[in-house]
Amino acid sequence: MATTTRQTLEHVLRLVRENHPGLARGWFSDLDDGNLVGGTISIQARNLFQLDYLQRNCRRAFSEAAQTVTGRLVSVRFWAEEPQEDNHAEPAFAFEELPLNPDYSFENFIVGPGNRLAHAAATAVSEQPGRSYNPLFVHGSAGLGKTHLLQAICHRISKDQHPLKLAYLSCEAFINHFIEAVEVGALHHFRHRFRHVDALVIDDIQFLGTRERSQEEFFHTFNTLHQTQRQIILSADCPPSEIPSLEERLVSRFNSGLVALIDRPCLETRLAILRRKSKLRCVPVPDEVLEYIALRFENNIRELEGALLRLDALSQLDGGKVTIELARSALGPEPMMIVQTQRIMEVVARRFKLKVSALQGKNRAKSVTLPRHLCMYLARQFTHDSLEQIGGYFGGRDHTTVLHATRQMGRRLAEDVDLARLVRELGEEIRRGGN
Ligand code: ADP
Ligand code: MG
């Protein structure tokens, strides 16, 4: 090789970024070059999370790039230094089915009005596990950052509080481990594993709902940990009381600590997230394009991020620049007009032959609650108003009422085709903006 290894690594990184923009991460520039020995280049990661990411996702991309750069049939190996550990101690970190994503740190988590409480609770819990909010229950719709926040807690705990034992897993994995333990008669082992941790972090706990025996087991796991002041952190797509078929005693335990909602991000937060993601993924995008994307995707940050990556991939085919023209043609027409909740109420009231004031009043007859809930649902779809603001339009109802109504409406719409048609029609009328 004519060049030094550092230069080789830099070439390799450049190629990986060009050829696999979805894989590349900002922290790649922290990777350390190693020697080329026996046809293998060793690349050093900063920590075990980076290592895990590289080993799972990047072996082929790096090897191909290394072969192009060196012109030889080399392969790439990743490694990282093991943290110093007391030989007698059990491993501090129990990797379960879900490996930690190195991107999901507090540093990469943008705080805004929709997630401020959840974020504050998450940092408090990771600084003093078991001593602030226990359990911490984070809920919100898909793609709003629950998994990111849970993993950020795990990163922080495993970094700052090394001797602590942490188990992080999905609810499905918990259920599967339990079933397996019952089948092979290893319940004792299962219990030891989950009742002797300092922090138990379970993602998507709503799946516990319909599983009776797993609920029973989890109830005892929960009690054991809680009584000994071990930290429990849970996430779900709805608050405890709305998890279908969850036993009352679990609902009340989940409610006994802090229940924090992650709400949809406002425009400013979405923009900040896009900026951070474009930096993290090494995708330079002009501000006007970021704004364009942020206006188009309001309800799901995963989709927001997906749009950014799609534009980046398209731009590679098209000269390498992400422009506003490219964004327009790839992501569709101009951002949806911003609709006022007031207008939604007028359209719905007219359709149901009601007065707007009836929607705002206290009448609980079905003929009024259905249109009222429809309005709340549509306001979530079409406006930038927060749950509190929407509640304000309906005689000062509180945000949990609005959340409950919109969730219930979402579920009904999935089953009731006539209602879904009505919502579509109302949506079109609202968008038309006329009278
Ligand atoms: P959920 O578990 O709620 O479905 P995720 O945690 O998987 O959502 O988040 C989806 C994507 O959005 C992830 O890539 C995550 O990094 C990103 N994301 C969500 N919230 C934020 C935030 N506040 N700051 C930065 N990125 C975020
Ligand atoms: Mg998730």
Coordinates of N, CA and C in Angstrom, one line a residue, residues 146-293:
K146 N -40.0 7.3 21.9 CA -40.0 6.5 23.1 C -38.7 5.6 23.2
T147 N -38.5 4.9 22.2 CA -37.4 4.0 22.2 C -36.1 4.7 22.3
H148 N -36.0 5.9 21.6 CA -34.8 6.7 21.7 C -34.5 7.1 23.2
L149 N -35.6 7.6 23.8 CA -35.4 8.0 25.2 C -35.0 6.9 26.1
L150 N -35.7 5.7 26.0 CA -35.3 4.6 26.8 C -33.9 4.2 26.6
Q151 N -33.4 4.2 25.4 CA -32.1 3.8 25.1 C -31.1 4.9 25.7
A152 N -31.5 6.1 25.6 CA -30.6 7.2 26.1 C -30.4 6.9 27.6
I153 N -31.5 6.5 28.3 CA -31.4 6.2 29.8 C -30.3 5.1 29.9
C154 N -30.5 4.0 29.1 CA -29.6 2.9 29.2 C -28.1 3.3 29.0
H155 N -27.9 4.1 28.0 CA -26.6 4.6 27.7 C -26.0 5.3 28.9
R156 N -26.8 6.2 29.4 CA -26.3 7.1 30.5 C -26.0 6.2 31.8
I157 N -26.9 5.3 32.1 CA -26.7 4.4 33.3 C -25.5 3.6 33.1
S158 N -25.4 3.0 31.9 CA -24.3 2.0 31.8 C -22.9 2.8 31.7
K159 N -23.0 4.1 31.3 CA -21.7 4.8 31.2 C -21.3 5.4 32.6
D160 N -22.3 6.0 33.2 CA -22.0 6.7 34.5 C -22.0 5.9 35.7
Q161 N -22.8 4.8 35.7 CA -23.0 4.0 36.9 C -22.6 2.6 36.6
H162 N -21.3 2.4 36.3 CA -20.9 1.2 35.7 C -21.3 -0.1 36.5
P163 N -21.2 -0.1 37.8 CA -21.5 -1.4 38.5 C -23.0 -1.7 38.5
L164 N -23.8 -0.8 38.0 CA -25.2 -1.2 38.0 C -25.6 -2.2 36.9
K165 N -26.5 -3.1 37.3 CA -26.9 -4.1 36.4 C -28.2 -3.6 35.7
L166 N -28.2 -3.7 34.4 CA -29.3 -3.2 33.6 C -29.9 -4.2 32.7
A167 N -31.2 -4.4 32.6 CA -31.8 -5.2 31.6 C -32.7 -4.4 30.7
Y168 N -32.4 -4.4 29.4 CA -33.2 -3.6 28.5 C -33.8 -4.6 27.5
L169 N -35.1 -4.7 27.4 CA -35.6 -5.6 26.4 C -37.0 -5.2 26.0
S170 N -37.5 -5.8 24.9 CA -38.8 -5.5 24.4 C -39.8 -6.3 25.3
C171 N -41.0 -5.9 25.3 CA -42.0 -6.7 26.0 C -42.2 -8.1 25.4
E172 N -42.1 -8.1 24.1 CA -42.2 -9.4 23.5 C -41.1 -10.4 23.9
A173 N -39.9 -9.8 24.1 CA -38.8 -10.7 24.5 C -39.0 -11.2 25.9
F174 N -39.6 -10.3 26.8 CA -39.8 -10.7 28.1 C -40.8 -11.8 28.1
I175 N -41.9 -11.7 27.3 CA -42.9 -12.8 27.3 C -42.3 -14.1 26.7
N176 N -41.5 -13.9 25.7 CA -40.9 -15.1 25.1 C -39.9 -15.8 26.1
H177 N -39.1 -15.0 26.8 CA -38.2 -15.7 27.8 C -39.1 -16.4 28.9
F178 N -40.2 -15.8 29.2 CA -41.0 -16.4 30.2 C -41.6 -17.7 29.7
I179 N -42.2 -17.7 28.5 CA -42.8 -18.9 28.0 C -41.7 -20.0 27.9
E180 N -40.6 -19.6 27.4 CA -39.5 -20.6 27.3 C -39.1 -21.2 28.6
A181 N -39.0 -20.3 29.6 CA -38.6 -20.8 31.0 C -39.7 -21.7 31.5
V182 N -41.0 -21.5 31.3 CA -42.0 -22.4 31.7 C -41.9 -23.7 31.0
E183 N -41.6 -23.6 29.7 CA -41.6 -24.9 28.9 C -40.4 -25.8 29.4
V184 N -39.3 -25.2 29.7 CA -38.1 -26.0 30.0 C -37.9 -26.1 31.5
G185 N -38.9 -25.7 32.3 CA -38.8 -25.8 33.7 C -37.7 -24.9 34.3
A186 N -37.4 -23.8 33.8 CA -36.3 -22.9 34.3 C -36.8 -21.6 34.8
L187 N -38.0 -21.7 35.5 CA -38.6 -20.4 36.0 C -37.6 -19.8 37.0
H188 N -37.0 -20.6 37.8 CA -36.1 -20.1 38.8 C -35.0 -19.2 38.2
H189 N -34.5 -19.7 37.1 CA -33.4 -19.0 36.4 C -34.0 -17.6 35.9
F190 N -35.2 -17.7 35.3 CA -35.8 -16.6 34.7 C -36.0 -15.5 35.8
R191 N -36.5 -15.9 36.9 CA -36.8 -15.0 38.0 C -35.5 -14.4 38.5
H192 N -34.5 -15.2 38.6 CA -33.2 -14.6 39.1 C -32.7 -13.5 38.1
R193 N -32.9 -13.8 36.9 CA -32.4 -12.9 35.8 C -33.0 -11.6 35.9
F194 N -34.4 -11.5 36.1 CA -35.0 -10.3 36.0 C -35.3 -9.6 37.3
R195 N -35.1 -10.4 38.4 CA -35.4 -9.7 39.7 C -34.1 -9.3 40.4
H196 N -33.0 -9.5 39.8 CA -31.8 -9.1 40.4 C -31.1 -8.1 39.5
V197 N -31.8 -7.1 39.0 CA -31.2 -6.1 38.2 C -31.4 -4.8 39.0
D198 N -30.6 -3.8 38.7 CA -30.8 -2.4 39.3 C -31.8 -1.6 38.5
A199 N -31.8 -1.9 37.2 CA -32.8 -1.2 36.4 C -33.4 -2.2 35.4
L200 N -34.7 -2.2 35.3 CA -35.3 -3.0 34.3 C -36.1 -2.1 33.3
V201 N -35.7 -2.1 32.0 CA -36.2 -1.2 31.0 C -37.0 -2.0 30.0
I202 N -38.3 -1.8 29.9 CA -39.1 -2.7 28.9 C -39.8 -1.7 27.9
D203 N -39.5 -2.0 26.7 CA -40.1 -1.1 25.6 C -41.4 -1.8 25.1
D204 N -42.4 -0.9 24.8 CA -43.7 -1.4 24.2 C -44.4 -2.4 25.1
I205 N -44.6 -2.0 26.4 CA -45.2 -2.8 27.4 C -46.7 -3.1 27.1
Q206 N -47.2 -2.3 26.1 CA -48.7 -2.6 25.8 C -48.9 -4.0 25.4
F207 N -47.9 -4.7 24.9 CA -48.1 -6.1 24.4 C -48.3 -7.1 25.6
L208 N -48.1 -6.6 26.8 CA -48.4 -7.5 27.9 C -49.9 -7.7 28.1
G209 N -50.7 -6.7 27.5 CA -52.1 -6.6 27.7 C -52.9 -8.0 27.7
T210 N -52.7 -8.7 26.6 CA -53.5 -9.9 26.5 C -52.9 -11.1 27.0
R211 N -51.7 -11.0 27.6 CA -51.0 -12.2 28.1 C -51.2 -12.4 29.6
E212 N -52.1 -13.3 29.9 CA -52.5 -13.4 31.3 C -51.4 -13.9 32.2
R213 N -50.7 -15.0 31.8 CA -49.7 -15.5 32.7 C -48.5 -14.7 32.8
S214 N -48.2 -14.0 31.6 CA -47.0 -13.1 31.6 C -47.3 -11.9 32.5
Q215 N -48.6 -11.5 32.5 CA -48.9 -10.4 33.4 C -48.7 -10.7 34.9
E216 N -49.1 -11.9 35.2 CA -49.0 -12.4 36.6 C -47.5 -12.4 37.0
E217 N -46.7 -12.9 36.0 CA -45.2 -13.0 36.3 C -44.6 -11.6 36.4
F218 N -45.0 -10.7 35.5 CA -44.5 -9.4 35.5 C -44.9 -8.6 36.8
F219 N -46.1 -8.9 37.2 CA -46.6 -8.3 38.4 C -45.6 -8.6 39.6
H220 N -45.2 -9.8 39.7 CA -44.3 -10.2 40.8 C -42.9 -9.6 40.6
T221 N -42.5 -9.6 39.3 CA -41.1 -9.0 39.0 C -41.2 -7.6 39.4
F222 N -42.2 -6.9 39.0 CA -42.4 -5.5 39.3 C -42.3 -5.2 40.8
N223 N -43.1 -6.0 41.6 CA -43.1 -5.8 43.0 C -41.8 -6.0 43.7
T224 N -41.1 -7.1 43.3 CA -39.8 -7.4 43.9 C -38.8 -6.2 43.6
L225 N -38.8 -5.7 42.4 CA -37.9 -4.6 42.0 C -38.3 -3.4 42.8
H226 N -39.6 -3.1 42.8 CA -40.1 -1.8 43.4 C -39.8 -1.8 44.9
Q227 N -40.1 -2.9 45.5 CA -39.9 -3.0 47.0 C -38.4 -2.8 47.3
T228 N -37.5 -3.1 46.5 CA -36.1 -3.0 46.8 C -35.5 -1.7 46.1
Q229 N -36.4 -0.8 45.7 CA -36.0 0.4 45.1 C -35.1 0.3 43.9
R230 N -35.4 -0.7 43.1 CA -34.7 -0.8 41.8 C -35.6 -0.1 40.8
Q231 N -34.9 0.5 39.8 CA -35.6 1.4 38.8 C -36.4 0.5 37.8
I232 N -37.6 0.9 37.5 CA -38.4 0.3 36.4 C -38.8 1.4 35.5
I233 N -38.5 1.1 34.2 CA -38.8 2.1 33.2 C -39.6 1.4 32.0
L234 N -40.7 2.0 31.7 CA -41.6 1.3 30.7 C -42.0 2.3 29.6
S235 N -42.3 1.8 28.4 CA -42.9 2.6 27.4 C -44.1 1.9 26.8
A236 N -45.0 2.7 26.3 CA -46.1 2.1 25.6 C -46.7 3.1 24.6
D237 N -47.6 2.6 23.8 CA -48.2 3.6 22.8 C -49.5 4.2 23.4
C238 N -49.8 4.0 24.6 CA -50.9 4.6 25.3 C -50.7 4.6 26.8
P239 N -51.5 5.4 27.5 CA -51.3 5.4 29.0 C -51.8 4.1 29.6
P240 N -51.3 3.8 30.8 CA -51.6 2.5 31.4 C -53.1 2.1 31.4
S241 N -54.0 3.0 31.7 CA -55.4 2.7 31.8 C -56.0 2.3 30.4
E242 N -55.3 2.6 29.3 CA -55.8 2.3 28.0 C -55.2 1.0 27.4
I243 N -54.3 0.4 28.1 CA -53.7 -0.8 27.5 C -54.8 -1.9 27.6
P244 N -55.2 -2.4 26.4 CA -56.3 -3.4 26.4 C -56.0 -4.6 27.3
S245 N -56.9 -5.0 28.1 CA -56.9 -6.2 29.0 C -55.7 -6.2 29.9
L246 N -55.3 -5.0 30.4 CA -54.2 -5.0 31.4 C -54.9 -5.0 32.8
E247 N -54.5 -5.9 33.6 CA -55.1 -6.1 34.9 C -55.1 -4.7 35.7
E248 N -56.1 -4.5 36.5 CA -56.2 -3.3 37.3 C -55.0 -3.1 38.2
R249 N -54.6 -4.2 38.8 CA -53.5 -4.0 39.8 C -52.2 -3.5 39.1
L250 N -52.0 -3.9 37.8 CA -50.8 -3.4 37.0 C -51.0 -2.0 36.6
V251 N -52.3 -1.7 36.2 CA -52.6 -0.3 35.8 C -52.2 0.6 37.0
S252 N -52.7 0.2 38.2 CA -52.4 1.1 39.3 C -50.9 1.2 39.6
R253 N -50.2 0.1 39.5 CA -48.8 0.2 39.7 C -48.1 1.1 38.7
F254 N -48.5 0.9 37.4 CA -47.8 1.7 36.4 C -48.1 3.2 36.6
N255 N -49.3 3.5 37.2 CA -49.6 4.9 37.5 C -49.0 5.4 38.7
S256 N -48.4 4.6 39.5 CA -47.9 5.0 40.8 C -46.6 5.8 40.8
G257 N -45.9 5.8 39.7 CA -44.7 6.6 39.6 C -45.0 7.9 38.8
L258 N -44.2 8.1 37.7 CA -44.5 9.2 36.8 C -44.9 8.7 35.5
V259 N -46.1 9.2 35.0 CA -46.5 8.8 33.6 C -46.3 10.0 32.8
A260 N -45.5 9.9 31.8 CA -45.1 11.1 31.0 C -45.5 10.8 29.5
L261 N -46.2 11.8 29.0 CA -46.7 11.7 27.6 C -45.6 12.3 26.7
I262 N -45.3 11.7 25.6 CA -44.5 12.3 24.5 C -45.6 12.7 23.4
D263 N -45.7 14.0 23.3 CA -46.7 14.5 22.3 C -46.0 14.8 21.0
R264 N -46.8 15.1 20.0 CA -46.2 15.4 18.7 C -45.3 16.7 18.8
P265 N -44.2 16.7 18.0 CA -43.3 17.8 18.1 C -43.8 19.0 17.3
C266 N -43.6 20.2 17.9 CA -43.9 21.4 17.1 C -43.0 21.6 16.0
L267 N -43.3 22.6 15.1 CA -42.5 22.8 13.9 C -41.0 23.1 14.3
E268 N -40.8 23.9 15.3 CA -39.4 24.2 15.7 C -38.6 23.0 16.1
T269 N -39.3 22.1 16.9 CA -38.6 20.9 17.3 C -38.3 20.0 16.1
R270 N -39.3 19.9 15.2 CA -39.1 19.1 14.0 C -37.9 19.6 13.2
L271 N -37.8 20.9 13.1 CA -36.6 21.4 12.4 C -35.3 21.1 13.1
A272 N -35.3 21.3 14.4 CA -34.1 21.0 15.2 C -33.7 19.5 15.0
I273 N -34.7 18.6 15.1 CA -34.4 17.2 14.9 C -33.8 17.0 13.5
L274 N -34.4 17.6 12.5 CA -33.9 17.3 11.2 C -32.4 17.8 11.0
R275 N -32.1 19.0 11.7 CA -30.8 19.5 11.6 C -29.8 18.5 12.2
R276 N -30.2 18.0 13.4 CA -29.4 17.1 14.1 C -29.2 15.8 13.3
K277 N -30.3 15.3 12.7 CA -30.2 14.0 11.9 C -29.3 14.2 10.7
S278 N -29.4 15.4 10.1 CA -28.6 15.6 8.9 C -27.1 15.7 9.2
K279 N -26.9 16.2 10.4 CA -25.5 16.2 10.8 C -25.0 14.8 11.1
L280 N -25.8 14.2 11.9 CA -25.4 12.8 12.3 C -25.2 11.9 11.2
R281 N -26.0 12.0 10.2 CA -26.0 11.1 9.0 C -25.1 11.7 7.9
C282 N -24.4 12.8 8.2 CA -23.6 13.4 7.2 C -24.3 13.7 5.9
V283 N -25.5 14.2 6.0 CA -26.3 14.6 4.8 C -26.5 16.1 4.8
P284 N -25.6 16.8 4.1 CA -25.8 18.3 4.1 C -27.0 18.7 3.3
V285 N -27.9 19.4 4.0 CA -29.2 19.8 3.3 C -29.4 21.3 3.6
P286 N -29.8 22.1 2.6 CA -30.0 23.5 2.9 C -31.2 23.7 3.8
D287 N -31.2 24.8 4.5 CA -32.3 25.1 5.5 C -33.7 25.1 4.9
E288 N -33.8 25.7 3.6 CA -35.2 25.7 3.1 C -35.7 24.3 2.8
V289 N -34.8 23.4 2.5 CA -35.3 22.0 2.3 C -35.7 21.4 3.7
L290 N -34.9 21.6 4.7 CA -35.3 21.1 6.0 C -36.6 21.7 6.4
E291 N -36.8 22.9 6.2 CA -38.1 23.5 6.5 C -39.3 22.9 5.7
Y292 N -39.0 22.6 4.5 CA -40.0 22.0 3.6 C -40.4 20.6 4.2
I293 N -39.4 19.9 4.6 CA -39.6 18.5 5.1 C -40.4 18.6 6.4

